[in-house]
Short mmCIF file of C-alpha atoms and ligand atoms in Angstrom, two decimals:
data_model
loop_
_atom_site.label_atom_id
_atom_site.label_comp_id
_atom_site.label_asym_id
_atom_site.label_seq_id
_atom_site.Cartn_x
_atom_site.Cartn_y
_atom_site.Cartn_z
CA MET A 16 -22.99 12.88 24.04
CA LEU A 17 -21.52 15.75 25.98
CA LEU A 18 -19.19 14.21 28.53
CA ALA A 19 -17.05 16.25 30.86
CA LEU A 20 -13.45 16.34 29.69
CA PRO A 21 -11.96 14.33 32.61
CA LEU A 22 -14.44 11.54 31.85
CA LEU A 23 -13.45 11.60 28.17
CA LEU A 24 -9.82 11.23 29.17
CA ALA A 25 -10.61 8.38 31.55
CA LEU A 26 -12.55 6.63 28.80
CA SER A 27 -9.72 7.01 26.34
CA ASN A 28 -7.22 5.57 28.82
CA ALA A 29 -9.54 2.61 29.40
CA LEU A 30 -9.70 2.00 25.66
CA ARG A 31 -5.95 2.08 25.43
CA ALA A 32 -5.65 -0.48 28.22
CA TYR A 33 -7.96 -2.91 26.40
CA GLY A 34 -5.84 -2.93 23.30
CA VAL A 35 -6.89 -3.44 19.76
CA GLY A 36 -10.25 -5.01 18.91
CA GLU A 37 -12.07 -2.71 21.27
CA GLN A 38 -12.08 0.24 18.86
CA CYS A 39 -15.20 -1.10 17.15
CA GLY A 40 -16.52 -2.66 20.34
CA SER A 41 -19.36 -0.32 21.02
CA ASN A 42 -21.51 1.77 18.75
CA PRO A 43 -20.99 5.48 19.13
CA THR A 44 -23.85 6.93 21.13
CA LEU A 45 -25.33 9.72 19.12
CA ASP A 46 -27.76 11.46 21.41
CA PRO A 47 -29.58 14.23 19.58
CA ARG A 48 -28.09 17.68 20.14
CA PRO A 49 -30.35 19.99 22.12
CA HIS A 50 -30.05 22.74 19.49
CA SER A 51 -30.41 22.53 15.72
CA VAL A 52 -30.37 25.08 12.93
CA SER A 53 -30.73 24.65 9.18
CA ILE A 54 -28.14 26.03 6.79
CA SER A 55 -30.98 27.76 4.92
CA GLU A 56 -31.52 30.00 7.96
CA PHE A 57 -28.10 31.49 7.19
CA GLY A 58 -28.95 32.56 3.67
CA ALA A 59 -27.66 29.46 1.94
CA VAL A 60 -29.28 28.58 -1.38
CA GLY A 61 -29.34 24.94 -2.51
CA ASP A 62 -29.48 25.57 -6.26
CA GLY A 63 -26.05 24.14 -7.08
CA LYS A 64 -24.88 27.59 -8.29
CA THR A 65 -24.87 29.96 -5.33
CA LEU A 66 -21.63 29.85 -3.36
CA ASN A 67 -22.51 29.12 0.28
CA THR A 68 -19.11 29.29 2.00
CA ILE A 69 -20.04 32.35 4.06
CA ALA A 70 -23.34 30.75 5.11
CA PHE A 71 -21.53 27.64 6.37
CA GLN A 72 -18.91 29.76 8.17
CA ASN A 73 -21.57 31.97 9.76
CA ALA A 74 -23.74 29.04 10.83
CA ILE A 75 -20.81 27.30 12.47
CA PHE A 76 -19.63 30.51 14.13
CA TYR A 77 -23.15 30.88 15.57
CA LEU A 78 -23.24 27.24 16.74
CA LYS A 79 -19.92 27.67 18.55
CA SER A 80 -21.84 29.41 21.33
CA PHE A 81 -23.73 26.15 22.05
CA ALA A 82 -20.57 24.14 22.69
CA ASP A 83 -21.02 24.40 26.46
CA LYS A 84 -24.81 24.00 26.25
CA GLY A 85 -24.91 20.41 25.03
CA GLY A 86 -23.66 21.11 21.52
CA ALA A 87 -25.65 21.74 18.38
CA GLN A 88 -26.59 20.35 14.99
CA LEU A 89 -26.20 22.02 11.62
CA TYR A 90 -28.92 20.54 9.41
CA VAL A 91 -28.44 20.47 5.66
CA PRO A 92 -31.79 19.93 3.89
CA PRO A 93 -32.23 18.38 0.42
CA GLY A 94 -30.63 20.54 -2.27
CA LYS A 95 -27.26 21.11 -3.93
CA TRP A 96 -25.13 23.23 -1.62
CA LEU A 97 -22.09 24.60 -3.43
CA THR A 98 -19.31 25.75 -1.11
CA GLY A 99 -15.61 26.44 -0.64
CA SER A 100 -13.73 25.12 2.38
CA PHE A 101 -15.07 25.73 5.90
CA ASN A 102 -14.11 24.81 9.48
CA LEU A 103 -16.19 22.86 12.00
CA THR A 104 -16.32 23.49 15.74
CA SER A 105 -16.44 21.23 18.84
CA HIS A 106 -19.64 19.52 20.05
CA LEU A 107 -21.14 19.85 16.58
CA THR A 108 -23.15 17.47 14.42
CA LEU A 109 -23.22 18.19 10.71
CA PHE A 110 -26.30 16.32 9.42
CA LEU A 111 -26.99 15.85 5.70
CA GLU A 112 -30.57 14.87 4.93
CA LYS A 113 -31.42 12.41 2.18
CA GLY A 114 -31.09 14.35 -1.07
CA ALA A 115 -28.68 16.89 0.44
CA VAL A 116 -25.45 17.23 -1.53
CA ILE A 117 -22.57 19.42 -0.39
CA ILE A 118 -20.66 20.27 -3.55
CA GLY A 119 -17.06 21.48 -3.57
CA SER A 120 -16.33 24.56 -5.66
CA GLN A 121 -14.12 24.00 -8.69
CA ASP A 122 -12.54 27.45 -8.28
CA PRO A 123 -9.24 27.04 -6.35
CA SER A 124 -9.59 30.57 -4.94
CA HIS A 125 -12.50 29.22 -2.83
CA TRP A 126 -10.11 26.84 -1.09
CA GLU A 127 -7.82 28.42 1.50
CA VAL A 128 -4.12 27.59 1.32
CA ILE A 129 -2.71 26.40 4.65
CA GLU A 130 0.61 25.30 6.13
CA PRO A 131 1.84 21.75 5.43
CA LEU A 132 1.34 19.15 8.16
CA PRO A 133 4.42 19.08 10.44
CA SER A 134 4.84 15.29 10.01
CA TYR A 135 5.14 15.77 6.22
CA GLY A 136 7.15 19.02 6.15
CA ARG A 137 5.71 20.08 2.78
CA GLY A 138 2.72 19.50 0.54
CA LEU A 139 2.46 15.90 -0.69
CA GLU A 140 2.46 16.80 -4.37
CA VAL A 141 3.86 20.33 -4.58
CA PRO A 142 6.42 21.76 -2.11
CA GLY A 143 5.12 24.40 0.30
CA GLY A 144 1.54 24.81 1.53
CA ARG A 145 -1.55 22.87 0.53
CA TYR A 146 -5.19 23.54 -0.16
CA GLN A 147 -7.34 23.21 2.94
CA SER A 148 -9.91 20.40 2.79
CA LEU A 149 -13.55 21.09 2.00
CA ILE A 150 -14.68 20.34 5.59
CA ASN A 151 -12.08 20.84 8.35
CA GLY A 152 -11.64 20.36 12.05
CA TYR A 153 -8.66 21.58 14.04
CA LYS A 154 -8.20 20.64 17.73
CA LEU A 155 -11.85 19.69 18.18
CA HIS A 156 -13.66 17.40 20.63
CA ASP A 157 -16.85 15.52 19.89
CA VAL A 158 -17.63 16.09 16.22
CA VAL A 159 -20.17 14.07 14.23
CA ILE A 160 -20.50 14.20 10.44
CA THR A 161 -23.53 12.13 9.56
CA GLY A 162 -26.86 12.05 7.82
CA ASN A 163 -29.50 10.04 6.14
CA ASN A 164 -27.29 9.10 3.18
CA GLY A 165 -26.62 12.71 2.21
CA THR A 166 -23.67 13.21 -0.14
CA ILE A 167 -20.42 15.17 -0.10
CA ASP A 168 -19.21 15.58 -3.69
CA GLY A 169 -15.74 17.05 -4.19
CA MET A 170 -16.17 17.52 -7.97
CA GLY A 171 -12.58 16.35 -8.24
CA MET A 172 -12.38 16.16 -12.05
CA VAL A 173 -10.72 19.55 -12.38
CA TRP A 174 -8.18 18.69 -9.65
CA TRP A 175 -7.30 15.34 -11.28
CA GLU A 176 -6.79 17.19 -14.56
CA TRP A 177 -4.54 19.86 -12.93
CA TYR A 178 -2.59 17.10 -11.18
CA SER A 179 -2.08 15.13 -14.42
CA SER A 180 -1.07 18.23 -16.38
CA HIS A 181 1.30 19.44 -13.60
CA SER A 182 -0.61 22.72 -13.24
CA LEU A 183 -1.32 22.53 -9.50
CA ASN A 184 0.05 25.47 -7.52
CA HIS A 185 -0.43 23.64 -4.20
CA SER A 186 -1.14 20.05 -3.18
CA ARG A 187 -4.69 18.84 -3.75
CA PRO A 188 -7.30 19.13 -0.97
CA HIS A 189 -9.28 16.35 0.71
CA LEU A 190 -13.03 16.21 1.40
CA VAL A 191 -12.94 15.90 5.21
CA GLU A 192 -9.84 16.47 7.32
CA LEU A 193 -9.75 16.43 11.11
CA VAL A 194 -6.48 17.51 12.69
CA ALA A 195 -5.57 16.90 16.35
CA SER A 196 -9.16 16.12 17.28
CA ASP A 197 -10.82 13.42 19.35
CA TYR A 198 -14.18 11.72 19.61
CA VAL A 199 -14.97 11.99 15.93
CA VAL A 200 -17.76 10.07 14.18
CA VAL A 201 -18.34 9.95 10.43
CA SER A 202 -21.35 7.83 9.43
CA ASN A 203 -24.31 7.20 7.13
CA LEU A 204 -23.03 9.32 4.22
CA THR A 205 -21.85 8.99 0.63
CA PHE A 206 -18.58 10.63 -0.46
CA LEU A 207 -17.92 11.19 -4.16
CA ASN A 208 -15.12 12.52 -6.34
CA ALA A 209 -12.61 13.65 -3.71
CA PRO A 210 -9.78 15.71 -5.19
CA LEU A 211 -7.31 13.56 -3.17
CA TYR A 212 -8.46 11.73 0.04
CA SER A 213 -12.08 11.45 1.15
CA ILE A 214 -11.60 11.19 4.95
CA HIS A 215 -8.28 12.13 6.59
CA PRO A 216 -8.03 11.98 10.39
CA VAL A 217 -4.52 13.15 11.34
CA TYR A 218 -3.12 13.39 14.92
CA CYS A 219 -6.58 12.22 16.10
CA SER A 220 -7.81 9.81 18.79
CA ASN A 221 -11.06 7.89 19.02
CA VAL A 222 -12.31 8.05 15.48
CA HIS A 223 -15.30 5.96 14.39
CA ILE A 224 -16.11 5.68 10.69
CA GLN A 225 -19.22 3.62 10.07
CA ASN A 226 -21.55 2.84 7.19
CA VAL A 227 -20.11 5.25 4.66
CA SER A 228 -19.84 4.72 0.95
CA ILE A 229 -16.93 6.34 -0.87
CA SER A 230 -16.10 6.39 -4.55
CA THR A 231 -13.93 8.06 -7.15
CA PRO A 232 -13.57 6.95 -10.77
CA PRO A 233 -10.98 4.22 -11.52
CA GLU A 234 -8.82 6.64 -13.53
CA SER A 235 -8.71 9.40 -10.86
CA PRO A 236 -5.00 9.78 -10.00
CA HIS A 237 -3.90 8.70 -6.50
CA THR A 238 -7.31 9.21 -4.88
CA ILE A 239 -7.68 7.36 -1.56
CA GLY A 240 -10.81 6.72 0.50
CA ILE A 241 -9.89 6.73 4.21
CA VAL A 242 -6.41 7.62 5.53
CA PRO A 243 -5.87 7.21 9.28
CA ASP A 244 -2.66 9.18 9.72
CA SER A 245 -0.66 9.44 12.99
CA SER A 246 -3.93 8.61 14.77
CA ASP A 247 -4.93 6.09 17.41
CA ASN A 248 -8.04 4.22 18.46
CA VAL A 249 -9.65 4.19 15.07
CA CYS A 250 -12.57 1.99 13.99
CA ILE A 251 -13.64 1.64 10.37
CA GLU A 252 -16.62 -0.67 9.81
CA ASP A 253 -19.46 -1.51 7.44
CA CYS A 254 -18.18 0.65 4.58
CA ILE A 255 -18.18 0.25 0.80
CA LEU A 256 -15.26 1.89 -0.99
CA ALA A 257 -14.23 2.00 -4.66
CA LEU A 258 -11.28 4.29 -5.35
CA GLY A 259 -8.87 5.22 -8.11
CA PHE A 260 -5.76 4.36 -6.09
CA ASP A 261 -6.07 2.84 -2.55
CA ALA A 262 -9.29 2.26 -0.61
CA ILE A 263 -7.90 2.48 2.97
CA THR A 264 -4.30 3.53 3.70
CA LEU A 265 -2.65 3.78 7.11
CA LYS A 266 0.10 6.40 7.30
CA SER A 267 2.23 8.25 9.87
CA GLY A 268 4.43 10.92 8.30
CA TRP A 269 7.21 11.36 5.80
CA ASP A 270 10.92 10.70 6.37
CA GLU A 271 12.77 13.18 8.66
CA TYR A 272 9.56 15.15 9.31
CA GLY A 273 7.59 12.07 10.34
CA ILE A 274 10.48 10.76 12.45
CA ALA A 275 10.81 14.11 14.25
CA TYR A 276 7.05 14.40 14.81
CA GLY A 277 7.04 10.83 16.10
CA ARG A 278 3.33 10.12 16.29
CA PRO A 279 2.38 6.55 15.32
CA THR A 280 -0.85 5.19 13.94
CA GLU A 281 -1.91 2.52 16.41
CA ASN A 282 -4.87 0.59 17.76
CA VAL A 283 -6.82 0.45 14.53
CA HIS A 284 -9.66 -1.99 13.88
CA ILE A 285 -11.10 -2.41 10.40
CA ARG A 286 -13.94 -4.84 9.77
CA ARG A 287 -16.80 -5.70 7.42
CA VAL A 288 -15.66 -3.50 4.57
CA HIS A 289 -15.91 -4.03 0.79
CA LEU A 290 -12.96 -2.48 -0.97
CA GLN A 291 -11.91 -1.87 -4.57
CA ALA A 292 -8.71 -0.05 -5.51
CA SER A 293 -8.10 0.32 -9.24
CA SER A 294 -4.41 1.16 -9.48
CA GLY A 295 -3.24 0.80 -5.85
CA SER A 296 -4.07 -1.50 -2.98
CA ALA A 297 -7.41 -2.20 -1.32
CA ILE A 298 -5.76 -2.06 2.13
CA ALA A 299 -2.40 -0.32 2.28
CA PHE A 300 0.19 0.48 4.93
CA GLY A 301 2.62 3.33 4.12
CA SER A 302 4.51 4.30 2.22
CA ASP A 303 4.59 7.34 4.54
CA MET A 304 5.01 5.52 7.87
CA SER A 305 7.92 7.29 9.57
CA GLY A 306 6.04 7.69 12.89
CA GLY A 307 5.33 3.93 12.98
CA ILE A 308 2.20 1.80 12.51
CA SER A 309 1.28 -0.93 15.00
CA ASN A 310 -1.54 -2.86 16.64
CA VAL A 311 -3.83 -3.14 13.69
CA LEU A 312 -6.58 -5.72 13.24
CA VAL A 313 -8.27 -6.10 9.86
CA GLU A 314 -10.98 -8.77 9.68
CA HIS A 315 -13.96 -9.93 7.64
CA VAL A 316 -13.13 -7.90 4.59
CA HIS A 317 -13.90 -8.37 0.91
CA LEU A 318 -11.30 -7.06 -1.54
CA PHE A 319 -12.03 -7.18 -5.26
CA ASN A 320 -11.26 -5.73 -8.71
CA SER A 321 -8.00 -4.23 -7.48
CA ASN A 322 -4.41 -4.00 -8.58
CA SER A 323 -3.32 -5.34 -5.20
CA GLY A 324 -5.28 -6.65 -2.23
CA ILE A 325 -3.03 -6.00 0.75
CA GLY A 326 -0.03 -3.70 0.38
CA PHE A 327 2.86 -2.75 2.63
CA ARG A 328 5.14 -0.02 1.27
CA THR A 329 8.22 1.65 2.60
CA THR A 330 11.72 2.66 1.59
CA GLU A 331 15.18 3.38 3.01
CA GLY A 332 15.19 6.81 4.66
CA ARG A 333 11.69 6.39 6.12
CA GLY A 334 12.66 5.06 9.55
CA GLY A 335 9.61 3.99 11.56
CA TYR A 336 8.04 0.56 11.72
CA MET A 337 5.04 -1.50 10.64
CA LYS A 338 4.51 -4.25 13.19
CA GLU A 339 1.97 -6.19 15.22
CA ILE A 340 -0.55 -6.31 12.42
CA VAL A 341 -3.10 -9.10 11.90
CA LEU A 342 -5.27 -9.51 8.83
CA SER A 343 -7.79 -12.35 8.96
CA ASP A 344 -10.93 -13.61 7.22
CA ILE A 345 -10.09 -11.94 3.93
CA GLN A 346 -11.92 -12.78 0.72
CA MET A 347 -10.29 -11.60 -2.49
CA GLU A 348 -11.51 -11.74 -6.08
CA ASN A 349 -10.08 -10.54 -9.34
CA ILE A 350 -6.87 -9.04 -7.98
CA HIS A 351 -3.55 -8.83 -9.79
CA THR A 352 -1.21 -9.16 -6.77
CA ALA A 353 -2.88 -10.50 -3.64
CA ILE A 354 -0.10 -9.49 -1.22
CA ALA A 355 2.36 -6.78 -2.29
CA VAL A 356 5.11 -5.92 0.19
CA THR A 357 7.91 -3.61 -0.89
CA GLY A 358 10.82 -1.81 0.70
CA HIS A 359 11.53 0.16 -2.46
CA CYS A 360 8.54 2.44 -2.81
CA GLY A 361 8.14 6.15 -2.45
CA SER A 362 10.07 9.35 -2.96
CA HIS A 363 11.65 11.64 -0.35
CA PRO A 364 10.31 15.06 0.66
CA ASP A 365 13.70 16.73 0.04
CA ASP A 366 17.39 15.88 0.22
CA LYS A 367 17.56 16.26 4.02
CA PHE A 368 16.32 12.72 4.68
CA ASP A 369 18.64 10.28 6.47
CA PRO A 370 19.44 7.34 4.16
CA ASN A 371 20.43 5.32 7.23
CA ALA A 372 16.95 5.62 8.74
CA LEU A 373 15.86 2.06 7.92
CA PRO A 374 12.22 1.10 8.36
CA ILE A 375 11.27 -2.08 10.22
CA LEU A 376 8.61 -4.51 9.05
CA ASP A 377 8.02 -7.22 11.64
CA GLN A 378 5.25 -9.40 13.08
CA ILE A 379 2.69 -9.35 10.31
CA THR A 380 0.15 -12.18 10.31
CA LEU A 381 -2.23 -13.06 7.49
CA LYS A 382 -4.64 -15.87 8.14
CA ASP A 383 -7.79 -17.39 6.71
CA VAL A 384 -7.50 -15.81 3.29
CA THR A 385 -9.08 -17.00 0.05
CA GLY A 386 -8.48 -15.48 -3.34
CA LYS A 387 -10.04 -16.18 -6.72
CA ASN A 388 -8.67 -15.04 -10.04
CA ILE A 389 -5.30 -13.94 -8.65
CA THR A 390 -2.27 -13.43 -10.92
CA ILE A 391 0.55 -13.04 -8.36
CA ALA A 392 0.02 -14.58 -4.93
CA GLY A 393 2.68 -12.62 -3.05
CA ASN A 394 5.50 -10.29 -3.93
CA PHE A 395 7.84 -9.57 -1.00
CA ALA A 396 10.74 -7.25 -1.81
CA GLY A 397 12.48 -6.59 1.50
CA ILE A 398 15.36 -4.25 2.29
CA GLU A 399 18.79 -5.86 2.34
CA LYS A 400 20.00 -3.83 5.34
CA SER A 401 16.69 -4.31 7.20
CA PRO A 402 14.98 -7.52 6.06
CA PHE A 403 11.29 -8.03 6.74
CA THR A 404 10.83 -10.50 9.61
CA ASN A 405 8.23 -12.68 11.29
CA ILE A 406 5.82 -12.70 8.41
CA CYS A 407 3.27 -15.39 9.17
CA LEU A 408 0.96 -16.88 6.56
CA SER A 409 -1.66 -19.37 7.67
CA ASN A 410 -4.58 -21.05 5.91
CA ILE A 411 -4.38 -19.18 2.63
CA THR A 412 -5.68 -20.45 -0.72
CA PHE A 413 -5.32 -18.56 -3.97
CA SER A 414 -6.76 -19.84 -7.20
CA ILE A 415 -5.24 -19.12 -10.56
CA ASN A 416 -6.29 -16.49 -13.01
CA PRO A 417 -7.43 -18.71 -15.91
CA VAL A 418 -6.21 -16.34 -18.64
CA SER A 419 -2.66 -15.59 -17.44
CA PRO A 420 -0.22 -18.13 -16.02
CA LEU A 421 0.18 -18.04 -12.25
CA ILE A 422 3.44 -16.53 -11.10
CA THR A 423 3.37 -17.85 -7.60
CA TRP A 424 5.54 -16.00 -5.08
CA GLU A 425 8.48 -13.64 -5.36
CA CYS A 426 10.62 -13.12 -2.27
CA SER A 427 13.79 -11.29 -1.31
CA ASN A 428 15.08 -10.15 2.10
CA VAL A 429 12.06 -11.55 3.92
CA TYR A 430 11.73 -14.22 6.61
CA GLY A 431 8.71 -15.88 8.08
CA PHE A 432 6.58 -18.94 8.55
CA SER A 433 3.71 -20.48 6.68
CA GLU A 434 1.29 -23.34 7.01
CA SER A 435 -1.61 -24.51 4.86
CA VAL A 436 -0.78 -22.04 2.12
CA PHE A 437 -1.59 -22.77 -1.52
CA PRO A 438 0.19 -22.29 -3.82
CA GLU A 439 3.23 -23.06 -1.70
CA PRO A 440 5.18 -19.88 -0.89
CA CYS A 441 8.90 -19.29 -1.43
CA SER A 442 11.30 -21.06 0.93
CA GLU A 443 11.98 -17.85 2.94
CA LEU A 444 8.34 -18.06 4.03
CA GLY A 445 8.38 -21.82 4.05
CA ASN A 446 7.66 -24.49 6.60
CA PRO A 447 9.43 -24.57 9.97
CA THR A 448 12.88 -25.03 8.40
CA ASN A 449 13.49 -21.29 8.53
CA SER A 450 11.52 -20.35 11.60
CA SER A 451 8.64 -21.62 13.64
CA SER A 452 5.05 -20.74 14.37
CA SER A 453 6.33 -18.84 17.40
CA SER A 454 7.19 -16.13 14.88
CA CYS A 455 3.46 -15.66 14.34
CA TYR A 456 2.07 -12.62 15.96
CA TYR A 457 -1.44 -12.59 17.36
CA LEU A 458 -3.13 -9.68 18.96
CA GLN A 459 -4.28 -10.00 22.50
CA SER A 460 -8.05 -10.20 22.45
CA ILE A 461 -10.13 -8.12 24.84
CA SER A 462 -10.70 -11.04 27.19
CA GLY A 463 -6.95 -11.46 27.51
CA LYS A 464 -6.86 -14.76 25.62
CA THR A 465 -4.46 -15.12 22.76
CA ALA A 466 -6.10 -16.12 19.51
CA GLU A 467 -5.40 -19.66 18.34
CA LEU A 468 -3.82 -20.41 15.02
C1 NAG B 19 -9.83 27.32 9.45
O1 NAG B 19 -8.88 26.71 10.32
C2 NAG B 19 -7.53 26.87 9.90
C3 NAG B 19 -6.66 26.15 10.92
O2 NAG B 19 -6.83 24.79 10.76
C4 NAG B 19 -7.17 28.32 9.79
O3 NAG B 19 -5.85 28.43 9.26
C5 NAG B 19 -8.15 29.03 8.89
O4 NAG B 19 -7.86 30.41 8.88
C6 NAG B 19 -9.57 28.82 9.37
N1 NAG B 19 -10.49 29.41 8.41
C7 NAG B 19 -11.51 30.16 8.79
C8 NAG B 19 -12.34 30.75 7.69
O5 NAG B 19 -11.78 30.38 9.96
C1 NAG B 20 -26.49 2.97 6.72
O1 NAG B 20 -26.88 4.22 6.18
C2 NAG B 20 -28.11 4.18 5.47
C3 NAG B 20 -28.32 5.56 4.92
O2 NAG B 20 -27.13 6.06 4.47
C4 NAG B 20 -29.23 3.78 6.42
O3 NAG B 20 -30.41 3.66 5.67
C5 NAG B 20 -28.89 2.46 7.07
O4 NAG B 20 -29.85 2.16 8.04
C6 NAG B 20 -27.53 2.55 7.74
N1 NAG B 20 -27.17 1.27 8.29
C7 NAG B 20 -26.66 1.15 9.52
C8 NAG B 20 -26.32 -0.25 9.93
O5 NAG B 20 -26.48 2.11 10.25
C1 NAG B 21 -27.00 6.74 -1.06
O1 NAG B 21 -26.89 7.77 -2.03
C2 NAG B 21 -26.17 7.41 -3.19
C3 NAG B 21 -26.11 8.60 -4.09
O2 NAG B 21 -25.71 9.73 -3.42
C4 NAG B 21 -26.87 6.25 -3.88
O3 NAG B 21 -26.10 5.85 -5.00
C5 NAG B 21 -27.04 5.10 -2.92
O4 NAG B 21 -27.79 4.08 -3.52
C6 NAG B 21 -27.73 5.55 -1.64
N1 NAG B 21 -27.72 4.47 -0.67
C7 NAG B 21 -28.76 4.18 0.11
C8 NAG B 21 -28.56 3.06 1.08
O5 NAG B 21 -29.80 4.81 0.06
C1 NAG B 22 -1.64 28.60 -10.72
O1 NAG B 22 -1.16 29.93 -10.63
C2 NAG B 22 -1.13 30.61 -11.89
C3 NAG B 22 -0.46 31.96 -11.67
O2 NAG B 22 -1.07 32.64 -10.58
C4 NAG B 22 -2.56 30.73 -12.42
O3 NAG B 22 -2.56 31.38 -13.67
C5 NAG B 22 -3.15 29.33 -12.56
O4 NAG B 22 -4.51 29.42 -12.94
C6 NAG B 22 -3.07 28.57 -11.24
N1 NAG B 22 -3.49 27.21 -11.47
C7 NAG B 22 -4.44 26.62 -10.72
C8 NAG B 22 -4.80 25.24 -11.09
O5 NAG B 22 -4.97 27.16 -9.77
C1 NAG B 23 -27.03 5.48 10.93
O1 NAG B 23 -28.39 5.49 10.51
C2 NAG B 23 -29.17 4.50 11.16
C3 NAG B 23 -30.55 4.52 10.49
O2 NAG B 23 -31.06 5.80 10.48
C4 NAG B 23 -29.22 4.83 12.65
O3 NAG B 23 -29.97 3.86 13.32
C5 NAG B 23 -27.81 4.83 13.19
O4 NAG B 23 -27.81 5.25 14.55
C6 NAG B 23 -26.92 5.77 12.41
N1 NAG B 23 -25.58 5.52 12.88
C7 NAG B 23 -24.70 6.47 13.12
C8 NAG B 23 -23.40 6.05 13.72
O5 NAG B 23 -24.90 7.62 12.85
#
């Protein structure tokens, strides 16, 4: 596991050269750490009542000294481990045994308040700072958060209530946030009841999220499962997510702050995931996308019981782009709007945004999609001054929701190509009269061959 830094850099350059599709190419190698301590050795009590923040902080401070000795593991045995927010360190594995539950404190004073992210300029929900996440990493290398189906439970009910009653003093925290870190693995765990997001890698590279299960109740406001944010070389695979708002959302910063920070989300591979999103979208792009989002491959996914299946969101003033994105082998069931694409979504952080910063949506391909019990096939609401272009729809079949009449497609300020799509899309996305299949974007596969239509 412990590779010398120059080798890590060489590896990351090699990954970049391969392009998308390689992010999930190899399983992360998780060699056991040569040192391991249990949280109970640091005075922690797993009774669900004792606050263990200091024990976690002390254990991790102690394990810091093993960073240059092959790294170390912090073992969390079965029990209910109540804690406030704490920070991880490099070359660390946090391992949650079966029956181990890390529980987030419901007292906001146990959650530190930190500066807003520079690419957002302010808290997402309340101006100013934000609560730090339950488990944090800042500028780390080689961090593994894993277990034998242990659980991280954010006890988000109080936060959802404060959000809904407008009594938050700062923006809600997440369960796990890694900032400016690389070689991160999150696997084999269950995440419950996040106050806001469950897993938030931001300004990160080489992130592998595998075999996790994430849920929040359908009514939990704006909760999202996994949010790759201004990060590159991200793999998300074999996960089961059921969230109140979106299941997986790709983001890259907010208006003038995101444009100035200028770090895109790119080279993302998502596969073999089962996603439910009650009030949002199972897979979403934006609406905060000012640093750009590109080179994304989503394949072999099952989207169900959701308000929308695939969503792209942006608005004037965002700048940035969403391009070179392929979604294929998608199965949808019981979804109100299968494809929801809008250029009129989202508020601005403050009045300093540039209304002339127009976002670009270009080269998006959806192929081999089936949907059952769909009410609206596609709703494309582009931006007049920056229409959405090169949208390619191929081999798509949606079947009608038997109880409500099918409203087929709604399109404005969008151009693209389609073939073998049922029901037939609007003329802007019609047959080669408007454009040709050359407008279809396909990602370069690893072998260098271009995928066939
Ligand atoms: C945790 O890290 C953040 C920086 O991300 C820092 O502001 C905070 O003080 C750290 N907390 C502790 C207890 O070390
Ligand atoms: C997924 O995680 C569960 C425990 O959480 C484990 O039993 C199972 O073997 C894991 N599957 C894979 C493919 O890693
Ligand atoms: C993992 O744990 C959750 C509860 O924390 C449970 O609902 C789920 O069935 C477990 N999964 C496996 C594969 O053991
Ligand atoms: C917000 O701050 C006020 C004043 O300090 C305090 O009374 C209130 O409990 C705080 N609300 C939350 C949800 O922390
Ligand atoms: C997940 O758990 C399975 C079963 O214990 C193990 O084989 C696998 O290596 C683990 N994967 C990761 C990425 O932790």
